[in-house]
Coordinates of N, CA and C in Angstrom, one line a residue:
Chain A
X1 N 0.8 -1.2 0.0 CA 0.0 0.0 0.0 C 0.9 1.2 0.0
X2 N 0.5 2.3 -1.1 CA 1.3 3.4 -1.1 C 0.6 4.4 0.2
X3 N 2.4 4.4 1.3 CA 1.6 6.0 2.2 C 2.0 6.6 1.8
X4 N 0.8 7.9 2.6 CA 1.4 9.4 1.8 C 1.1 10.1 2.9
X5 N 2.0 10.7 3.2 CA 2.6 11.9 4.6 C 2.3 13.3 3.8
X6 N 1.5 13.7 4.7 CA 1.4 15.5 4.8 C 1.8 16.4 5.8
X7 N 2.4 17.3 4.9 CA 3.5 18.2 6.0 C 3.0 19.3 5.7
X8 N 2.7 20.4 7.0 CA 3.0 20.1 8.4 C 1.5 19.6 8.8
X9 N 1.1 19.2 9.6 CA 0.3 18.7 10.1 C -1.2 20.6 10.2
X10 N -0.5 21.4 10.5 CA -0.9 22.6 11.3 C -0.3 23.4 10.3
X11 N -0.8 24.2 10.1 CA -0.1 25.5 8.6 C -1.2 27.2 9.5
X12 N -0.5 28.1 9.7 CA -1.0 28.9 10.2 C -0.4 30.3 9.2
X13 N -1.4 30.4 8.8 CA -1.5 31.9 7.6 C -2.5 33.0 8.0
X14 N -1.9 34.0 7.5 CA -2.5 35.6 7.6 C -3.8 35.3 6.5
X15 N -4.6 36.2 6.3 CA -5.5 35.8 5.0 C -4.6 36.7 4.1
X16 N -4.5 36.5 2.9 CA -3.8 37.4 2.0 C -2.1 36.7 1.6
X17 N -1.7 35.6 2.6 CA -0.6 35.2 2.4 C -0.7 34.3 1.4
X18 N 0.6 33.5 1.5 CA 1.0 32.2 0.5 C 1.1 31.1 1.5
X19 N 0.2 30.2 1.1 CA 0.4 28.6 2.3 C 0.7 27.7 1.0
X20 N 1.9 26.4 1.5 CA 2.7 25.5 0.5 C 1.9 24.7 1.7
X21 N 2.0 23.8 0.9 CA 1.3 22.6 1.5 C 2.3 21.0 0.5
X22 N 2.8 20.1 1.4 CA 3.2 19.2 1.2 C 2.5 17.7 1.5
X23 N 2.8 16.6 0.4 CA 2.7 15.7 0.5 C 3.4 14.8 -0.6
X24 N 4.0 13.6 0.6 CA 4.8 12.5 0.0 C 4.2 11.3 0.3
X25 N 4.6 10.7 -0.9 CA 4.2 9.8 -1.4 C 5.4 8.4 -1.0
X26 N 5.2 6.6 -0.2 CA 6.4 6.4 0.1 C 6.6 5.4 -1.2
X27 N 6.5 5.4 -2.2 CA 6.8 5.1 -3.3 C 6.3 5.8 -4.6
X28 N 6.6 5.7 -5.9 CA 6.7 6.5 -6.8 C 5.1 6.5 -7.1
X29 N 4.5 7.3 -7.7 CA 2.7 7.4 -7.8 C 2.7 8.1 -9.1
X30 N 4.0 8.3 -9.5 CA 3.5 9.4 -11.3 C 2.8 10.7 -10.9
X31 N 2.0 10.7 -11.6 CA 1.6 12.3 -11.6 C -0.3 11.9 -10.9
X32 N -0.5 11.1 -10.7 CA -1.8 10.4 -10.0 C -2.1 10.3 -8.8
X33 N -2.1 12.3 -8.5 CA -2.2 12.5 -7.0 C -3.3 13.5 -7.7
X34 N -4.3 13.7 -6.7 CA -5.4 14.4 -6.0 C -5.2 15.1 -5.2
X35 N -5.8 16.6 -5.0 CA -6.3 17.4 -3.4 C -7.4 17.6 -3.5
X36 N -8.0 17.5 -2.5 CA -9.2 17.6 -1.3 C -9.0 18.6 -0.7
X37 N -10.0 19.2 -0.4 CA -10.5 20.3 0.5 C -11.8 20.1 1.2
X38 N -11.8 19.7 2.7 CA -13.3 19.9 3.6 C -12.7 20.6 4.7
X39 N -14.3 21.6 4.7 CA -14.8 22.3 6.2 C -15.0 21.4 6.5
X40 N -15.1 22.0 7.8 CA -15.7 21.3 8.9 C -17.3 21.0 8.6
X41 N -18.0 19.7 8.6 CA -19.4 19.5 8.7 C -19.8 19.4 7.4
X42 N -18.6 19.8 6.4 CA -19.1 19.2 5.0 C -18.1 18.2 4.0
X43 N -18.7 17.7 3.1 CA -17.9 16.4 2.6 C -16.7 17.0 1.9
X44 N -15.9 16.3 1.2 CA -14.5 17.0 1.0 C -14.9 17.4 -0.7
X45 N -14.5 18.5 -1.1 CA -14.4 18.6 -2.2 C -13.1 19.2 -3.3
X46 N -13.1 18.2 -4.6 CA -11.9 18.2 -5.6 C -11.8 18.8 -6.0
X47 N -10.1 19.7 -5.8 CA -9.6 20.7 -6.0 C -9.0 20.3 -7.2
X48 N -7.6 19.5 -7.2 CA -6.6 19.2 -8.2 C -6.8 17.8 -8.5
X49 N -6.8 17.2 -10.0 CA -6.6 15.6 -10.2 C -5.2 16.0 -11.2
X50 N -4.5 14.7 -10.8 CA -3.2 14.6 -12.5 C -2.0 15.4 -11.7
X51 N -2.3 15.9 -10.6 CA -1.1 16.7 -9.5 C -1.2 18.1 -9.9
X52 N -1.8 18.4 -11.2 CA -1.9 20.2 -11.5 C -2.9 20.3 -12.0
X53 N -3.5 19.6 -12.1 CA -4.9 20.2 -12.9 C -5.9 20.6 -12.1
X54 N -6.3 21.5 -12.8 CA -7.8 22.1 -11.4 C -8.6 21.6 -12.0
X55 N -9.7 21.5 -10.8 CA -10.8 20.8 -11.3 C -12.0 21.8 -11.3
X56 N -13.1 21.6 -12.0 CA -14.0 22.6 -12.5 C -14.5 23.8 -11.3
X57 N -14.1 25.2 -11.6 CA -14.7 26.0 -11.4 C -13.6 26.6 -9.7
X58 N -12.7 25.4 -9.8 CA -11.3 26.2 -8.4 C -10.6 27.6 -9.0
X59 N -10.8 27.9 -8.3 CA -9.8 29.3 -8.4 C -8.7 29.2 -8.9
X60 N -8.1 29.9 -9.8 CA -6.8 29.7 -10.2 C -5.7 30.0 -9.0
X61 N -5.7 30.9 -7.9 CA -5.4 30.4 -6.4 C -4.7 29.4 -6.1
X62 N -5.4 28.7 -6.6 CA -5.1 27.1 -5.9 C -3.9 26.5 -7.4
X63 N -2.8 26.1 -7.2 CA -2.1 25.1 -8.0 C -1.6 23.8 -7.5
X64 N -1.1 23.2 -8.3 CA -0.7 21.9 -7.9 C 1.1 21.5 -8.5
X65 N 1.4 20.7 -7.8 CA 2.9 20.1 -8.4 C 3.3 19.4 -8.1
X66 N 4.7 19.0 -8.8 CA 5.3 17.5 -8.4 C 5.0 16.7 -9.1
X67 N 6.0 15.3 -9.1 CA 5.3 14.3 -9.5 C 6.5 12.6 -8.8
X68 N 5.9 12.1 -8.7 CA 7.2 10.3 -8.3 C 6.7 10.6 -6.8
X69 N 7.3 11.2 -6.1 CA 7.2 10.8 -4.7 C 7.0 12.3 -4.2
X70 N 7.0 13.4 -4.7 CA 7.2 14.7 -3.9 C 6.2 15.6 -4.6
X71 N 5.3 16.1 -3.8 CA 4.2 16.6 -4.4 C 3.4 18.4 -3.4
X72 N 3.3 19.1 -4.0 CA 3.2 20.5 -3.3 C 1.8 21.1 -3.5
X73 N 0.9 21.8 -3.0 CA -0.8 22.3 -3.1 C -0.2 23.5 -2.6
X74 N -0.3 24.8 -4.1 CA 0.0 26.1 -3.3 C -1.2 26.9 -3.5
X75 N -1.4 27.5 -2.5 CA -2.6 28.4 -1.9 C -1.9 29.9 -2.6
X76 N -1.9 30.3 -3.5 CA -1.5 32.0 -3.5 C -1.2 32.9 -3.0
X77 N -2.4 33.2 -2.4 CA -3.4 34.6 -1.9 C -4.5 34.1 -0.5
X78 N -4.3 33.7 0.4 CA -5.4 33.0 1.1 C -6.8 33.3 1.5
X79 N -8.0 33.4 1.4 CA -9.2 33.8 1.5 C -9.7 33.4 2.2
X80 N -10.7 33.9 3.0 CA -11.2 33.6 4.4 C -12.0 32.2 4.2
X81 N -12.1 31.7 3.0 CA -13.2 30.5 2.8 C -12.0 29.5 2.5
X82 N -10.9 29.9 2.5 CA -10.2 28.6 2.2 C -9.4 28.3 3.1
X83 N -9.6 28.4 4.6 CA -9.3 27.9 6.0 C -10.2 26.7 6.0
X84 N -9.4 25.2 6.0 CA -10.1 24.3 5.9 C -9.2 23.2 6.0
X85 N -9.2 22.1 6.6 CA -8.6 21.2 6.0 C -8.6 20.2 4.6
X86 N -6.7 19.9 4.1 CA -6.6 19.6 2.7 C -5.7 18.2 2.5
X87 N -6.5 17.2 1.9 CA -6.2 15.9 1.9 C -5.7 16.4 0.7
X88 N -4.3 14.9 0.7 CA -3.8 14.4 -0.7 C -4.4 13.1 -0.8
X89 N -4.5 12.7 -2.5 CA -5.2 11.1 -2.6 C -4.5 10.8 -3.7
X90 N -3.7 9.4 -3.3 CA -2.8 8.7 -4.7 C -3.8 8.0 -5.0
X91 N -3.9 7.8 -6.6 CA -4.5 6.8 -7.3 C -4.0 5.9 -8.2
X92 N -2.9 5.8 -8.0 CA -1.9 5.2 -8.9 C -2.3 3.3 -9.0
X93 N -2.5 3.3 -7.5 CA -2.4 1.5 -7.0 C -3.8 2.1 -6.2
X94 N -3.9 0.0 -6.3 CA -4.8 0.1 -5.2 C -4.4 -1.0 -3.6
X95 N -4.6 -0.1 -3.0 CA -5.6 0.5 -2.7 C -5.4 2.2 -2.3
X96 N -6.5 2.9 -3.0 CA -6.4 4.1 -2.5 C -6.1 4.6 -1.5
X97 N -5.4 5.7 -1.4 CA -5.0 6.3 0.1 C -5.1 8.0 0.0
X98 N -5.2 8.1 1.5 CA -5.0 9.7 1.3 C -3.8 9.8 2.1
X99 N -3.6 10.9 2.5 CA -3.0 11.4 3.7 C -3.1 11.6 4.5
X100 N -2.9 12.3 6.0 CA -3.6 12.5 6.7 C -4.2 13.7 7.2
X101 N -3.8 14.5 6.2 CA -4.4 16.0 6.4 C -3.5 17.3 6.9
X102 N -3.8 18.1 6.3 CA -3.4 19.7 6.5 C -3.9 20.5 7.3
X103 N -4.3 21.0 8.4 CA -5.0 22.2 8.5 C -4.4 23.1 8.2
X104 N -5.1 23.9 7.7 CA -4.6 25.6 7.2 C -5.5 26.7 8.5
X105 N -5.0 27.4 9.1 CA -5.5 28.1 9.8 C -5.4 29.4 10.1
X106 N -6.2 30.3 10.2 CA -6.3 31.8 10.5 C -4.9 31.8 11.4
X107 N -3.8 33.2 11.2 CA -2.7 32.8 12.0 C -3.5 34.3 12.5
Chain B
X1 N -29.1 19.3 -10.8 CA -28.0 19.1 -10.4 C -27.2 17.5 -9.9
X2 N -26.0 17.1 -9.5 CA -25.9 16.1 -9.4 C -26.0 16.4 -7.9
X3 N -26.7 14.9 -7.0 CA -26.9 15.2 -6.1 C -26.8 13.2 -4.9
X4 N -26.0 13.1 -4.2 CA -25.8 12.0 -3.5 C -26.3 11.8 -2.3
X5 N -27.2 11.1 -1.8 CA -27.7 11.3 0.0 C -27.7 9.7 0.3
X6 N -26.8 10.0 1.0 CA -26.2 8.5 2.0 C -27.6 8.5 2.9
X7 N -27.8 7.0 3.4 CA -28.6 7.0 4.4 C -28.5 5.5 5.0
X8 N -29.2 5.0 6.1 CA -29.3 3.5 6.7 C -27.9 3.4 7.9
X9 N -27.6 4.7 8.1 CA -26.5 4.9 9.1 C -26.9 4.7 10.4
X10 N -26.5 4.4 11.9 CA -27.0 4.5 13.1 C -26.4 3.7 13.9
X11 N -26.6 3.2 15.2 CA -25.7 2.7 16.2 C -25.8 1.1 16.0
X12 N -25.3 0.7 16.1 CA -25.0 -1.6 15.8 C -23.6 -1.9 17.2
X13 N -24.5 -2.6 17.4 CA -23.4 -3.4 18.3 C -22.0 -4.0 17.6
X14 N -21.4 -4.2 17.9 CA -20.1 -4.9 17.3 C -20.6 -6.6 17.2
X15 N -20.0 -6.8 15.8 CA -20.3 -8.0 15.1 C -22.0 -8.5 14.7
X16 N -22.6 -7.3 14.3 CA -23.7 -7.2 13.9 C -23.7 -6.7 12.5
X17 N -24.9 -6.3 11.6 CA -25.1 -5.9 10.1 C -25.4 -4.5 10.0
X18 N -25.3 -3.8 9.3 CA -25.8 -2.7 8.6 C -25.5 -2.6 7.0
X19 N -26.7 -2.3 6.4 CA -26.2 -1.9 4.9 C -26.8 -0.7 5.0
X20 N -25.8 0.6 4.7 CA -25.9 2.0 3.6 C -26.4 1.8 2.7
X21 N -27.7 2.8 2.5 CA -27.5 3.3 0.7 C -27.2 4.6 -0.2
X22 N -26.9 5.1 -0.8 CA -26.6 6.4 -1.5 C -28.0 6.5 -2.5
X23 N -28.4 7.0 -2.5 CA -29.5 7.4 -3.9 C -29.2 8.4 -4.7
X24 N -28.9 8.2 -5.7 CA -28.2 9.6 -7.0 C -29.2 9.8 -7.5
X25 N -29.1 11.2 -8.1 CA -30.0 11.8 -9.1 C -29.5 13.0 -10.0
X26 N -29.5 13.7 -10.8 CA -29.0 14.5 -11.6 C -27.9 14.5 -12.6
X27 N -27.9 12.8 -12.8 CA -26.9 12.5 -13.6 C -27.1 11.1 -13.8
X28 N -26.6 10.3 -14.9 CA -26.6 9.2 -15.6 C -25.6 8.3 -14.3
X29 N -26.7 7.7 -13.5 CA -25.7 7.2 -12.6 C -25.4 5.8 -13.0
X30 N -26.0 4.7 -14.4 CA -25.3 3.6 -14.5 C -24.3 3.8 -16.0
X31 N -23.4 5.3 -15.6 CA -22.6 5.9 -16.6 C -21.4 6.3 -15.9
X32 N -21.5 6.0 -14.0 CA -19.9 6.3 -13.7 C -20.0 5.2 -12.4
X33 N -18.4 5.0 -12.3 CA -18.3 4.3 -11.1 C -18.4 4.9 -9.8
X34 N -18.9 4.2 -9.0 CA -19.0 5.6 -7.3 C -17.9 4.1 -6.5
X35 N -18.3 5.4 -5.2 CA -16.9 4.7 -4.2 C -17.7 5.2 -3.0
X36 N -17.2 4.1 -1.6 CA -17.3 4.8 -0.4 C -16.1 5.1 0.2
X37 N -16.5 6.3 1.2 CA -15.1 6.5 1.2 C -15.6 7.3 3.0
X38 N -14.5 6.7 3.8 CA -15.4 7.1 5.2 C -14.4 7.7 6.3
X39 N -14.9 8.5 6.8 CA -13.9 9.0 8.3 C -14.2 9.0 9.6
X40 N -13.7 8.8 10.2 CA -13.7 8.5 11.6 C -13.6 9.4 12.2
X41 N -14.8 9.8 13.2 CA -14.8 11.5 14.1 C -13.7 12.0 14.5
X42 N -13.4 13.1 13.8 CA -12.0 13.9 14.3 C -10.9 13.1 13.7
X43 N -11.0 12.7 12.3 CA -9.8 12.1 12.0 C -10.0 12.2 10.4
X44 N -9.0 11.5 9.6 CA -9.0 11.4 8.2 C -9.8 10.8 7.2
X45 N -9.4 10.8 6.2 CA -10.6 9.8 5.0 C -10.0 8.4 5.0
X46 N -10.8 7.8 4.9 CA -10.0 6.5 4.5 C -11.0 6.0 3.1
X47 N -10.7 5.7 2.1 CA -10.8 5.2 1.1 C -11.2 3.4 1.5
X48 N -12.5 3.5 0.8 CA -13.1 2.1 1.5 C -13.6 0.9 0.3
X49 N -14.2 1.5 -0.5 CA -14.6 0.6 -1.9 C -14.8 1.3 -3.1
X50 N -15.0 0.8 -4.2 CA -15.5 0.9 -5.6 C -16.2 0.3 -6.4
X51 N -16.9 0.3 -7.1 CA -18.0 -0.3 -8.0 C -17.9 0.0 -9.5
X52 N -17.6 -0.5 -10.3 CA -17.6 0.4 -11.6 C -19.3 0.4 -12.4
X53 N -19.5 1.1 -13.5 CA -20.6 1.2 -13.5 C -21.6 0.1 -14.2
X54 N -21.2 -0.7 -14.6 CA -21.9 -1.6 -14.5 C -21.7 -2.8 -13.4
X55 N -21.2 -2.7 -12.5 CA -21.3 -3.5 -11.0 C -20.6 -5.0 -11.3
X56 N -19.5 -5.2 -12.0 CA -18.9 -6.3 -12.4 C -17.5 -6.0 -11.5
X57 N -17.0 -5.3 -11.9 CA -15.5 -4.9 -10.9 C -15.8 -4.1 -9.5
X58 N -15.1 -4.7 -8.5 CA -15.3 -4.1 -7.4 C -14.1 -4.0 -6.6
X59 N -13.5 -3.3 -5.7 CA -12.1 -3.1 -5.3 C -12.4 -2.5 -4.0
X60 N -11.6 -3.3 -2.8 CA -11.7 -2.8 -1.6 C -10.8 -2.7 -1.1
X61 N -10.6 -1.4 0.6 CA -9.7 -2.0 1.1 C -9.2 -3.0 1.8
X62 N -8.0 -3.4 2.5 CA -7.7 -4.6 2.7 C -8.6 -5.2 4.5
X63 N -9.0 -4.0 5.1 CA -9.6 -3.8 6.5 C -10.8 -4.7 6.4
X64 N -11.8 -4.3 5.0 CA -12.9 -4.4 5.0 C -13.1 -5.4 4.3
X65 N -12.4 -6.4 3.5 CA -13.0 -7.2 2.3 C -12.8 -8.7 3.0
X66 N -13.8 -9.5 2.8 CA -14.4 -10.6 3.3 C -15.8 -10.3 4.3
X67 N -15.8 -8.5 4.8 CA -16.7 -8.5 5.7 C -17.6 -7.0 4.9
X68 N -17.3 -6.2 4.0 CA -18.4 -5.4 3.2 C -18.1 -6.0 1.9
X69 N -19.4 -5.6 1.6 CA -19.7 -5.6 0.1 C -20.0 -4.3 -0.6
X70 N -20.0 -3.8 -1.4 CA -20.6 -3.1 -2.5 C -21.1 -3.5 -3.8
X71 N -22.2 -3.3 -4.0 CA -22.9 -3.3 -5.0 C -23.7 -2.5 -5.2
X72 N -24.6 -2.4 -6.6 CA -25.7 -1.4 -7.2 C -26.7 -1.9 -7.9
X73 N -27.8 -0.7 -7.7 CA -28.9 -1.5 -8.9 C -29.1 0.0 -9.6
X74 N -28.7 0.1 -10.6 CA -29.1 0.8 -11.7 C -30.0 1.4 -12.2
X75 N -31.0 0.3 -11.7 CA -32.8 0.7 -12.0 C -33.4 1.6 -11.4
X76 N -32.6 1.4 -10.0 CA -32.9 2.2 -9.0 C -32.1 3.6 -8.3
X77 N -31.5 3.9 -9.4 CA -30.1 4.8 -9.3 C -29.5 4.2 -7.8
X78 N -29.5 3.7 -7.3 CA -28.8 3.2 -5.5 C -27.6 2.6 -5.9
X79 N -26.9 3.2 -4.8 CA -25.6 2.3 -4.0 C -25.6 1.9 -3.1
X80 N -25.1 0.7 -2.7 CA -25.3 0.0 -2.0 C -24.0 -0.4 -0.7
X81 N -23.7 -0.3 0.2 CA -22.8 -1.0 1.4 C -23.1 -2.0 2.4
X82 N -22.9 -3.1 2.2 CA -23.6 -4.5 3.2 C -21.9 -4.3 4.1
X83 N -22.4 -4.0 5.4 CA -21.3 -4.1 6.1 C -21.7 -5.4 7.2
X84 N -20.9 -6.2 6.9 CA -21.1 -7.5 8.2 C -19.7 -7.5 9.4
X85 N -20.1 -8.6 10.4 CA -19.0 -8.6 11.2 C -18.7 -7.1 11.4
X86 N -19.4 -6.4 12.0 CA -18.8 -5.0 12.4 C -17.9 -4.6 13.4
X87 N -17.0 -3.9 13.1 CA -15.9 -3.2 14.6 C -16.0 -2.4 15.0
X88 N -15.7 -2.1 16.2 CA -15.7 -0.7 17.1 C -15.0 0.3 15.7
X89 N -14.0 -0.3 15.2 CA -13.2 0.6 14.2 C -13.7 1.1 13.0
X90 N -15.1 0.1 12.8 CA -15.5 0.9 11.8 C -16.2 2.5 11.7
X91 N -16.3 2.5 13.2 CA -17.5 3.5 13.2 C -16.2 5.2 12.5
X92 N -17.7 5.6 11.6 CA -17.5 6.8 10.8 C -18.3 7.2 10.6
X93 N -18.2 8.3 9.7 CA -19.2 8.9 8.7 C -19.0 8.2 7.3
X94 N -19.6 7.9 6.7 CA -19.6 7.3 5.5 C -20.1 7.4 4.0
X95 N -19.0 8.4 3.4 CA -19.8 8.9 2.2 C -19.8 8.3 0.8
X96 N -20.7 8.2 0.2 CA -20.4 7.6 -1.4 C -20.2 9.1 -2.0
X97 N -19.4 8.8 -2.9 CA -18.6 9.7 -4.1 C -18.7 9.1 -5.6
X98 N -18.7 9.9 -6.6 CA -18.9 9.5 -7.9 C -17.7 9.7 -8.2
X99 N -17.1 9.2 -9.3 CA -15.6 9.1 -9.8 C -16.0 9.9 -11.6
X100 N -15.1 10.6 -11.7 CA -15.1 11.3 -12.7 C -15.5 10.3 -13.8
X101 N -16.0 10.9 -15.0 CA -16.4 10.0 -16.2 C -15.4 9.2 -16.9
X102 N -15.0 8.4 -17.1 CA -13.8 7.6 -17.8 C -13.0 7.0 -17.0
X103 N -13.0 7.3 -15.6 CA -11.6 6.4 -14.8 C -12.8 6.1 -13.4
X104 N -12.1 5.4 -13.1 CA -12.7 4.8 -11.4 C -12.2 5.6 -10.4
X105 N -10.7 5.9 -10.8 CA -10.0 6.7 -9.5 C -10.0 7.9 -8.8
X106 N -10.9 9.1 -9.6 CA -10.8 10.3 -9.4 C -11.8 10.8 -8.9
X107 N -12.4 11.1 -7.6 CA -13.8 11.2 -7.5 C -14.4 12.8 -7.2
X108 N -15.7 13.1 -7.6 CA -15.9 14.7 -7.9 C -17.1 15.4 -7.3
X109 N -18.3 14.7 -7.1 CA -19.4 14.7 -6.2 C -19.3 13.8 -5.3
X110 N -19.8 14.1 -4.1 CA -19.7 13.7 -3.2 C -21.1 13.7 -2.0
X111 N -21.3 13.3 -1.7 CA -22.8 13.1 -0.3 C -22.2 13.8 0.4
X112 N -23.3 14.0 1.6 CA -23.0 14.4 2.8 C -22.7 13.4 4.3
X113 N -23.0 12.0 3.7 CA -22.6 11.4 4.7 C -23.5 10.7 5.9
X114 N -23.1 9.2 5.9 CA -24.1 8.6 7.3 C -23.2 8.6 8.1
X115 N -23.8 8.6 9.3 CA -22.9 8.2 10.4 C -23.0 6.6 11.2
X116 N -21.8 6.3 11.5 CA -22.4 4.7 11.8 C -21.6 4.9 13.0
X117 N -21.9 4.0 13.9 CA -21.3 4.1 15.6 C -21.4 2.8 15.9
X118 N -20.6 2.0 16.1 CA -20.6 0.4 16.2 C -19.8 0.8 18.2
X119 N -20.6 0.2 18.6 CA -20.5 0.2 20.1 C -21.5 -0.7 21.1
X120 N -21.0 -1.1 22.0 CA -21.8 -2.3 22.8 C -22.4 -1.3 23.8

């Protein structure tokens, strides 16, 4: 089973800043990573598939990168709606996995 | 719109049954593969099964398989989760997700989620 570790656990930004967001992968996944974004109390929704691609109607804000084992979700500009927590998901193998999550939070 | 509502969620004793269902609407649901995919209060996602769209391939993870099932009926836009032998570990919220048009792996709608609490 491929894990995939998200760093830092805790990410604490100004609104208006830049948040990097990490995740690795412990073996090679290609470019067949995902990000996820859920608030609290609602289901998670798809930001990035293919490690850069955005998915319909994300803010250009949001990018993606990386590819093999090292993979990055950069936030721009931070906006008061995008304090949330942010899963990565390999789909490379199965069985699927995520990570175990980002918080991004009001600093 | 496309729209997913999990339901059949609630409290079971350990080593007892429950089956989930999802009901879709707003889209050609025997035209994509869906998935459950569930987390555990105050914790992460875990990626739990798959179905493709005509209910022939099915893929789980390694926690759950011998004791859930997934399946669908088509007719009835439903998805389906037969969870047997249940564990204190299972207990989650448990959402079905639809997987982008063309692959199994990518998923893009999503429910809001049952909640299941497996406790004596």
């Amino acid at each position: 089973e491929r894990v995939m570790t998200q760093s830092p656990a805790t990410l604490s930004v100004s609104p208006g800043e830049r948040a990097t967001l990490s995740c690795r992968a412990s073996q090679t996944i290609g470019s067949n990573l995902a990000w996820y974004q859920q608030k609290p109390g609602q289901a998670p929704r798809l930001l990035i598939s293919g490690a850069s691609t955005r998915a319909t109607a994300i803010p250009a804000r949001f990018s993606g990168s990386g590819s093999g084992t090292e993979f990055t979700l950069t936030i721009s500009s931070l906006q008061s709606e995008d304090f949330a927590v942010y899963y990565c998901q390999q789909y490379n193998n199965w069985p699927l996995t995520f990570g175990g999550g980002t918080k991004v939070e009001i600093k | 719109q496309v729209q997913l509502a999990e339901s059949g969620g609630g409290v079971v004793q350990p080593g007892r049954s429950l089956r989930l269902s999802c009901a879709a609407s707003g889209f050609t649901f025997s035209s994509y593969a869906i998935h459950w995919v569930r987390q555990p209060p105050g914790r992460g996602l875990e990626w739990v099964a798959v179905i493709s769209s005509d209910g022939i391939n099915k893929f789980y993870t390694d926690s759950v398989k011998g004791r859930f099932t997934i399946s669908r009926d088509n007719s009835k836009n439903t998805l389906y989760l037969q969870m047997d032998s249940l564990r204190t570990e299972d207990t989650a919220v448990y959402y079905c997700a639809r997987a982008i048009s063309g692959t199994y792996r990518i998923t893009d709608y999503w429910g809001q989620g049952t909640l299941v609490t497996v406790s004596a």
